[in-house]
Tab-separated table of C-alpha atoms and ligand atoms in Angstrom:
chain	number	residue	atom	x	y	z
A	1	MET	CA	-0.062	0.197	0.027
A	2	LEU	CA	1.391	3.323	-1.000
A	3	ILE	CA	0.368	6.097	1.216
A	4	PHE	CA	0.850	9.917	-0.021
A	5	ALA	CA	0.545	11.774	3.566
A	6	VAL	CA	0.131	16.056	3.878
A	7	GLU	CA	0.844	17.444	7.132
A	8	THR	CA	0.190	21.540	7.396
A	9	SER	CA	-1.381	22.509	10.805
A	10	CYS	CA	0.952	24.811	12.026
A	11	ASP	CA	4.184	26.074	10.449
A	12	GLU	CA	5.605	23.421	8.531
A	13	THR	CA	4.685	22.373	5.130
A	14	SER	CA	5.593	18.410	5.003
A	15	LEU	CA	4.905	15.425	2.935
A	16	CYS	CA	5.638	11.778	2.799
A	17	LEU	CA	5.375	8.497	0.891
A	18	MET	CA	5.044	5.694	2.823
A	19	LYS	CA	5.156	2.093	1.377
A	20	GLU	CA	4.087	-0.717	3.221
A	21	GLY	CA	4.455	0.889	6.600
A	22	LYS	CA	7.877	1.831	5.600
A	23	ILE	CA	8.948	5.730	4.803
A	24	LEU	CA	10.083	6.110	1.271
A	25	LYS	CA	10.620	9.783	1.197
A	26	HIS	CA	9.410	12.540	3.734
A	27	LEU	CA	9.848	16.531	3.192
A	28	VAL	CA	9.996	19.103	5.739
A	29	TYR	CA	9.823	22.656	5.182
A	30	SER	CA	10.243	25.121	8.053
A	31	GLN	CA	8.347	28.377	7.728
A	32	GLU	CA	11.055	31.420	8.320
A	33	VAL	CA	8.694	33.907	8.104
A	34	HIS	CA	7.374	33.900	11.400
A	35	LYS	CA	10.983	34.368	13.244
A	36	LEU	CA	10.437	38.123	12.232
A	37	HIS	CA	7.301	38.336	14.304
A	38	GLY	CA	8.081	36.561	16.935
A	39	GLY	CA	5.682	33.987	17.017
A	40	VAL	CA	3.437	31.809	14.418
A	41	VAL	CA	0.904	34.226	12.383
A	42	PRO	CA	-2.078	32.386	11.328
A	43	GLU	CA	-2.515	34.141	7.955
A	44	LEU	CA	0.934	34.196	6.901
A	45	ALA	CA	1.479	30.118	7.414
A	46	SER	CA	-1.701	29.572	5.433
A	47	ARG	CA	-0.200	31.935	2.852
A	48	SER	CA	3.114	30.213	2.886
A	49	HIS	CA	1.319	26.462	2.497
A	50	LEU	CA	-0.260	27.365	-0.406
A	51	GLU	CA	2.900	28.861	-1.976
A	52	LYS	CA	4.891	25.513	-1.402
A	53	LEU	CA	2.728	22.478	-1.231
A	54	GLN	CA	2.542	22.323	-4.946
A	55	LYS	CA	5.988	22.948	-5.841
A	56	LEU	CA	7.099	20.371	-2.796
A	57	THR	CA	4.810	18.072	-4.302
A	58	ILE	CA	5.565	18.005	-7.744
A	59	GLY	CA	9.252	17.925	-7.210
A	60	LEU	CA	8.719	14.929	-5.055
A	61	PHE	CA	6.876	12.864	-7.593
A	62	GLU	CA	9.510	13.809	-10.345
A	63	ASN	CA	12.484	13.006	-7.926
A	64	GLU	CA	10.865	9.875	-7.038
A	65	ASN	CA	9.860	8.774	-10.604
A	66	LEU	CA	6.597	8.516	-9.765
A	67	ASP	CA	3.431	8.515	-11.415
A	68	PRO	CA	0.700	9.665	-8.894
A	69	SER	CA	-1.776	7.246	-10.194
A	70	ASN	CA	-0.423	4.248	-8.248
A	71	ILE	CA	-0.808	6.136	-5.004
A	72	ASP	CA	-3.427	3.874	-2.890
A	73	VAL	CA	-4.329	6.243	-0.364
A	74	PHE	CA	-3.739	10.141	0.110
A	75	THR	CA	-3.853	11.591	3.885
A	76	ALA	CA	-3.931	14.417	5.591
A	77	THR	CA	-4.400	16.038	9.086
A	78	CYS	CA	-7.685	17.758	9.504
A	79	GLY	CA	-7.173	18.820	13.075
A	80	PRO	CA	-6.493	20.412	15.548
A	81	GLY	CA	-4.130	23.273	14.450
A	82	LEU	CA	-4.374	26.492	12.584
A	83	ILE	CA	-7.683	26.496	10.683
A	84	GLY	CA	-6.541	28.118	7.523
A	85	SER	CA	-3.600	25.628	7.177
A	86	LEU	CA	-5.301	22.695	7.912
A	87	LEU	CA	-8.080	23.946	4.421
A	88	VAL	CA	-5.108	24.303	2.477
A	89	GLY	CA	-2.968	20.876	3.476
A	90	SER	CA	-6.677	18.938	3.493
A	91	THR	CA	-8.029	20.499	0.347
A	92	PHE	CA	-4.827	19.820	-1.643
A	93	ALA	CA	-4.762	15.949	-0.472
A	94	LYS	CA	-8.766	15.703	-0.959
A	95	SER	CA	-8.534	17.324	-4.231
A	96	LEU	CA	-5.656	14.856	-5.282
A	97	SER	CA	-7.661	11.423	-4.156
A	98	ILE	CA	-10.812	13.114	-6.221
A	99	GLY	CA	-8.615	13.246	-9.426
A	100	PHE	CA	-7.391	9.683	-9.005
A	101	ASN	CA	-10.356	8.067	-7.918
A	102	LYS	CA	-8.366	6.659	-4.580
A	103	PRO	CA	-9.827	7.105	-0.997
A	104	PHE	CA	-9.067	10.178	1.192
A	105	VAL	CA	-8.864	9.346	4.830
A	106	PRO	CA	-8.543	11.987	7.294
A	107	MET	CA	-6.435	12.262	10.010
A	108	ASN	CA	-6.243	13.652	13.555
A	109	HIS	CA	-2.715	15.470	14.340
A	110	LEU	CA	-3.188	14.193	17.761
A	111	GLU	CA	-3.374	10.886	16.979
A	112	GLY	CA	-0.356	11.118	14.364
A	113	HIS	CA	1.978	11.960	17.432
A	114	VAL	CA	0.066	9.208	19.893
A	115	LEU	CA	1.101	6.304	17.309
A	116	SER	CA	4.577	8.005	16.619
A	117	THR	CA	6.455	5.703	18.808
A	118	SER	CA	5.089	2.407	17.544
A	119	TYR	CA	6.819	2.885	14.005
A	120	ASN	CA	10.048	2.453	15.706
A	121	ASN	CA	8.937	0.230	18.969
A	122	ARG	CA	7.221	-2.640	20.040
A	123	ILE	CA	4.922	-0.932	22.765
A	124	ALA	CA	4.572	-2.954	25.796
A	125	TYR	CA	0.979	-2.475	26.788
A	126	PRO	CA	-0.830	-1.185	29.368
A	127	HIS	CA	1.484	2.359	27.732
A	128	LEU	CA	1.349	5.907	28.666
A	129	VAL	CA	1.987	8.691	26.269
A	130	LEU	CA	3.386	12.265	27.056
A	131	LEU	CA	2.361	14.217	24.409
A	132	LEU	CA	4.572	17.786	24.605
A	133	THR	CA	3.770	20.212	21.950
A	134	GLY	CA	3.463	23.975	21.317
A	135	GLY	CA	-0.264	23.492	21.021
A	136	HIS	CA	-1.003	20.784	23.897
A	137	THR	CA	0.241	18.947	27.014
A	138	HIS	CA	-1.725	15.731	27.247
A	139	THR	CA	-1.152	12.384	28.878
A	140	TYR	CA	-2.993	9.198	27.173
A	141	LEU	CA	-3.236	5.451	28.719
A	142	MET	CA	-3.404	3.161	26.114
A	143	LYS	CA	-4.495	0.123	27.318
A	144	ASN	CA	-4.092	-2.122	24.189
A	145	ASN	CA	-3.744	-1.213	20.272
A	146	LYS	CA	-7.112	-0.367	20.134
A	147	SER	CA	-7.900	2.229	22.781
A	148	VAL	CA	-6.440	5.747	23.276
A	149	ASP	CA	-8.283	7.167	26.371
A	150	LEU	CA	-6.843	11.191	27.305
A	151	LEU	CA	-6.331	11.447	31.002
A	152	GLY	CA	-5.106	14.860	31.716
A	153	GLU	CA	-4.401	18.208	30.175
A	154	SER	CA	-3.196	21.293	30.485
A	155	LEU	CA	-5.281	23.825	31.744
A	156	ASP	CA	-4.340	26.669	30.494
A	157	ASP	CA	-0.434	26.915	28.493
A	158	ALA	CA	1.035	24.365	26.502
A	159	ILE	CA	4.186	23.461	27.513
A	160	GLY	CA	6.136	24.118	23.743
A	161	GLU	CA	3.990	27.366	24.514
A	162	VAL	CA	5.294	28.159	27.611
A	163	PHE	CA	9.047	27.406	26.446
A	164	ASP	CA	7.995	30.196	23.724
A	165	LYS	CA	6.747	33.060	25.858
A	166	VAL	CA	9.145	32.889	28.356
A	167	ALA	CA	12.183	33.208	25.674
A	168	LYS	CA	10.214	36.034	24.204
A	169	LEU	CA	10.343	37.450	27.824
A	170	ILE	CA	14.009	37.149	28.492
A	171	GLY	CA	14.720	38.647	24.718
A	172	LEU	CA	15.591	35.162	23.285
A	173	PRO	CA	14.750	34.863	19.612
A	174	TYR	CA	11.830	32.786	18.198
A	175	PRO	CA	11.358	29.771	18.581
A	176	GLY	CA	12.508	29.710	22.318
A	177	GLY	CA	12.403	26.175	23.001
A	178	ALA	CA	16.035	25.129	21.046
A	179	GLU	CA	17.350	28.549	22.222
A	180	ILE	CA	16.526	28.331	26.178
A	181	GLU	CA	18.034	24.771	25.633
A	182	LYS	CA	21.157	26.465	24.592
A	183	CYS	CA	21.143	29.451	27.178
A	184	ALA	CA	20.388	26.608	29.461
A	185	LEU	CA	23.627	24.488	29.427
A	186	ASP	CA	26.042	27.445	30.800
A	187	GLY	CA	23.540	28.411	33.542
A	188	ASP	CA	23.127	27.085	37.385
A	189	LYS	CA	19.856	25.602	37.787
A	190	TYR	CA	19.819	25.925	41.589
A	191	SER	CA	19.917	29.349	41.038
A	192	TYR	CA	16.083	30.199	41.089
A	193	ILE	CA	13.062	28.108	43.069
A	194	LEU	CA	10.340	28.488	40.979
A	195	PRO	CA	6.399	27.320	41.302
A	196	GLN	CA	5.573	23.722	40.513
A	197	PRO	CA	1.652	24.784	39.763
A	198	LEU	CA	-1.173	21.384	40.648
A	199	THR	CA	2.081	18.916	41.447
A	200	ASN	CA	0.912	18.489	44.850
A	201	GLU	CA	-2.682	17.808	43.826
A	202	LYS	CA	-3.768	13.859	43.037
A	203	ASN	CA	-4.802	14.708	39.601
A	204	PHE	CA	-4.000	14.094	36.053
A	205	ASN	CA	-3.606	17.599	34.701
A	206	PHE	CA	-0.945	20.453	33.869
A	207	SER	CA	-0.498	24.049	34.190
A	208	PHE	CA	2.005	26.344	32.989
A	209	SER	CA	0.570	29.529	33.353
A	210	GLY	CA	1.427	30.880	36.496
A	211	LEU	CA	5.048	29.295	36.383
A	212	LYS	CA	5.197	32.194	33.278
A	213	THR	CA	3.764	34.607	35.613
A	214	HIS	CA	6.099	34.063	38.072
A	215	ILE	CA	9.051	34.941	36.066
A	216	ASN	CA	7.341	37.887	34.222
A	217	LEU	CA	7.497	39.203	37.908
A	218	MET	CA	10.724	38.042	38.554
A	219	ILE	CA	12.473	39.933	35.274
A	220	LYS	CA	10.731	43.425	36.353
A	221	LYS	CA	12.523	43.021	39.702
A	222	GLU	CA	16.046	41.563	38.150
A	223	LYS	CA	18.617	43.170	35.959
A	224	ILE	CA	18.565	41.128	32.894
A	225	ASN	CA	22.031	40.351	31.975
A	226	ASP	CA	23.779	37.479	30.262
A	227	ARG	CA	24.261	35.829	33.586
A	228	PHE	CA	20.835	36.000	35.075
A	229	VAL	CA	19.236	34.817	31.645
A	230	LYS	CA	21.588	31.738	31.684
A	231	ASN	CA	20.795	30.563	35.244
A	232	LEU	CA	17.230	31.228	34.773
A	233	CYS	CA	16.958	28.922	31.605
A	234	ALA	CA	18.623	26.489	33.512
A	235	SER	CA	16.605	26.888	36.726
A	236	PHE	CA	13.337	26.690	33.888
A	237	GLN	CA	14.384	23.758	32.046
A	238	ASN	CA	15.234	21.798	35.049
A	239	ASN	CA	11.593	23.271	37.042
A	240	ILE	CA	9.691	21.993	34.060
A	241	SER	CA	11.556	18.648	33.888
A	242	GLN	CA	10.352	18.352	37.840
A	243	ILE	CA	6.972	19.132	36.940
A	244	LEU	CA	6.991	16.766	34.166
A	245	ILE	CA	8.176	13.653	36.642
A	246	LYS	CA	6.145	14.512	39.465
A	247	LYS	CA	2.924	14.534	37.345
A	248	LEU	CA	4.122	11.263	35.653
A	249	GLU	CA	4.295	9.823	39.226
A	250	THR	CA	0.910	10.769	40.636
A	251	THR	CA	-0.669	9.463	37.029
A	252	ILE	CA	1.170	6.021	37.338
A	253	GLN	CA	0.200	5.889	40.968
A	254	ILE	CA	-3.462	6.991	40.247
A	255	LEU	CA	-3.571	4.266	37.544
A	256	LYS	CA	-2.072	1.844	40.128
A	257	GLU	CA	-4.798	2.036	42.767
A	258	ASN	CA	-7.003	1.529	39.617
A	259	ASN	CA	-5.336	-1.773	39.127
A	260	LEU	CA	-3.999	-0.693	36.249
A	261	SER	CA	0.359	-0.860	35.914
A	262	ILE	CA	1.878	1.183	33.158
A	263	ASN	CA	4.630	-1.015	31.474
A	264	SER	CA	5.819	1.600	29.092
A	265	ILE	CA	6.141	5.218	28.271
A	266	SER	CA	6.426	7.224	25.014
A	267	VAL	CA	7.262	10.806	25.209
A	268	VAL	CA	6.107	12.850	22.368
A	269	GLY	CA	6.124	15.862	20.551
A	270	GLY	CA	8.125	18.766	19.606
A	271	VAL	CA	9.091	19.437	23.067
A	272	SER	CA	10.708	15.720	23.386
A	273	ASN	CA	13.670	17.178	20.928
A	274	ASN	CA	14.870	18.960	24.618
A	275	ALA	CA	17.578	16.554	25.304
A	276	TYR	CA	17.486	17.897	28.851
A	277	ILE	CA	13.782	16.761	29.841
A	278	LYS	CA	14.555	13.553	27.556
A	279	ASN	CA	17.410	12.433	30.206
A	280	SER	CA	15.409	13.811	33.365
A	281	ILE	CA	12.458	11.473	32.375
A	282	GLU	CA	15.255	8.503	31.481
A	283	LYS	CA	16.678	9.022	34.577
A	284	TYR	CA	13.334	8.918	36.932
A	285	ILE	CA	11.714	5.560	34.672
A	286	ALA	CA	14.979	4.252	35.116
A	287	SER	CA	14.339	3.493	38.971
A	288	LYS	CA	11.186	1.693	37.685
A	289	LYS	CA	10.400	-1.377	35.907
A	290	ILE	CA	9.269	0.604	32.926
A	291	GLU	CA	10.237	0.709	29.103
A	292	VAL	CA	10.422	4.229	27.677
A	293	TYR	CA	9.984	5.069	23.988
A	294	TYR	CA	10.750	8.038	21.604
A	295	PRO	CA	9.583	8.708	18.090
A	296	ILE	CA	12.589	8.432	15.490
A	297	LYS	CA	13.884	12.293	14.807
A	298	GLU	CA	12.121	13.329	11.938
A	299	MET	CA	8.668	11.954	13.556
A	300	MET	CA	9.490	14.349	16.731
A	301	SER	CA	8.373	17.863	15.432
A	302	ASP	CA	5.258	18.156	13.599
A	303	ASN	CA	5.655	16.046	10.130
A	304	ALA	CA	3.570	14.116	7.661
A	305	ALA	CA	5.676	10.737	8.505
A	306	MET	CA	3.549	10.641	11.493
A	307	ILE	CA	0.199	11.228	9.473
A	308	ALA	CA	1.173	8.377	6.973
A	309	TRP	CA	2.137	6.211	9.982
A	310	ALA	CA	-0.746	6.920	11.756
A	311	CYS	CA	-3.089	5.984	8.319
A	312	HIS	CA	-1.619	2.919	7.328
A	313	THR	CA	-1.744	1.990	10.863
A	314	ASN	CA	-5.842	2.956	10.679
A	315	PHE	CA	-6.804	2.452	7.245
A	316	ARG	CA	-8.870	-0.692	6.451
A	317	LYS	CA	-9.837	-1.513	3.168
A	318	GLU	CA	-13.892	-1.623	3.989
A	319	LYS	CA	-13.588	2.350	5.146
A	320	ALA	CA	-12.067	3.040	1.676
A	321	ASN	CA	-13.634	5.383	-0.394
A	322	ILE	CA	-14.839	7.778	2.215
A	323	PHE	CA	-14.053	10.955	1.607
A	324	PHE	CA	-15.490	12.753	4.928
A	325	LYS	CA	-14.958	10.836	7.635
A	326	GLU	CA	-15.801	12.357	11.004
A	327	MET	CA	-12.771	13.222	13.033
A	328	PRO	CA	-11.436	10.249	15.095
A	329	LYS	CA	-12.099	11.678	18.782
A	330	MET	CA	-10.410	10.899	21.892
A	331	LYS	CA	-12.242	9.570	24.746
A	332	ILE	CA	-11.709	11.361	28.526
A	333	LYS	CA	-11.930	8.638	30.962
A	334	ASN	CA	-12.597	9.587	34.780
A	335	TYR	CA	-9.924	7.672	37.006
A	336	LEU	CA	-10.540	9.574	40.206
B	1	LIG	ZN1	2.134	18.743	16.879
């Protein structure tokens, strides 16, 4: 089965050709235009997808010497994301599917992230997924490969968003996540004690806006210089890692009280690129009898490979020719 996937939910224009569940070709174009504005501008993102998508697709087919009529399934991210950007990518893929009279499968972006580690790992269930992106901070429980239950989520800012906002407050360029990680390397992580919202509560949810406000107030009182920025970055990054570990601990404990012992954890999404967070979680997990998985590098940030893989995992012949299937929804279960 040859799948052609399109991902345009935010500021990456990405295409993937996947054959029998293996990546044949994968392209990711990261839009530069947003750097000037210190964050993603939705209107500019849609326009950039419009400019790039057709060119990239024709180039991909030509380079691969591929006759597009040989594609069996067309798929695209249909949500969640920036509505204009989603419309560009999904309408493009849907039009190709109609033109070549092949099925179109709409995919959920979050499902793409959640399933990404099953591409390179054999998952041991019950399985916990920690999804850390610029738009979402979620934990999911997968009792088996057919069920995905949303357990916890951020009540305010997403984790990637708080990295970008804190970076902006201290004058670092966009995208802030990578810049904070770089500055933190030369800082002292014990310089500042920062708040850890919701970590003392026995629930699955996260909150980051109080931490951001606290840093905003600190900046108004302190003199911003190189040393301050480096120490704050190191303290902030360490604090975020501790929040994640404490919430993982609470989640595992609550599930245990509900007779569910977690065998493995996936850390997915763009923030899983952060080496410090990755190492901290690995160190914590090493003390338990739990396996930890990460996606392959190209499936960490937003990409069409994970969308192709989620489509490959979900696609059933009997569901073919459904051009407008209802978006897959993830159930929220209450374990408290
Ligand atoms: Zn994403």
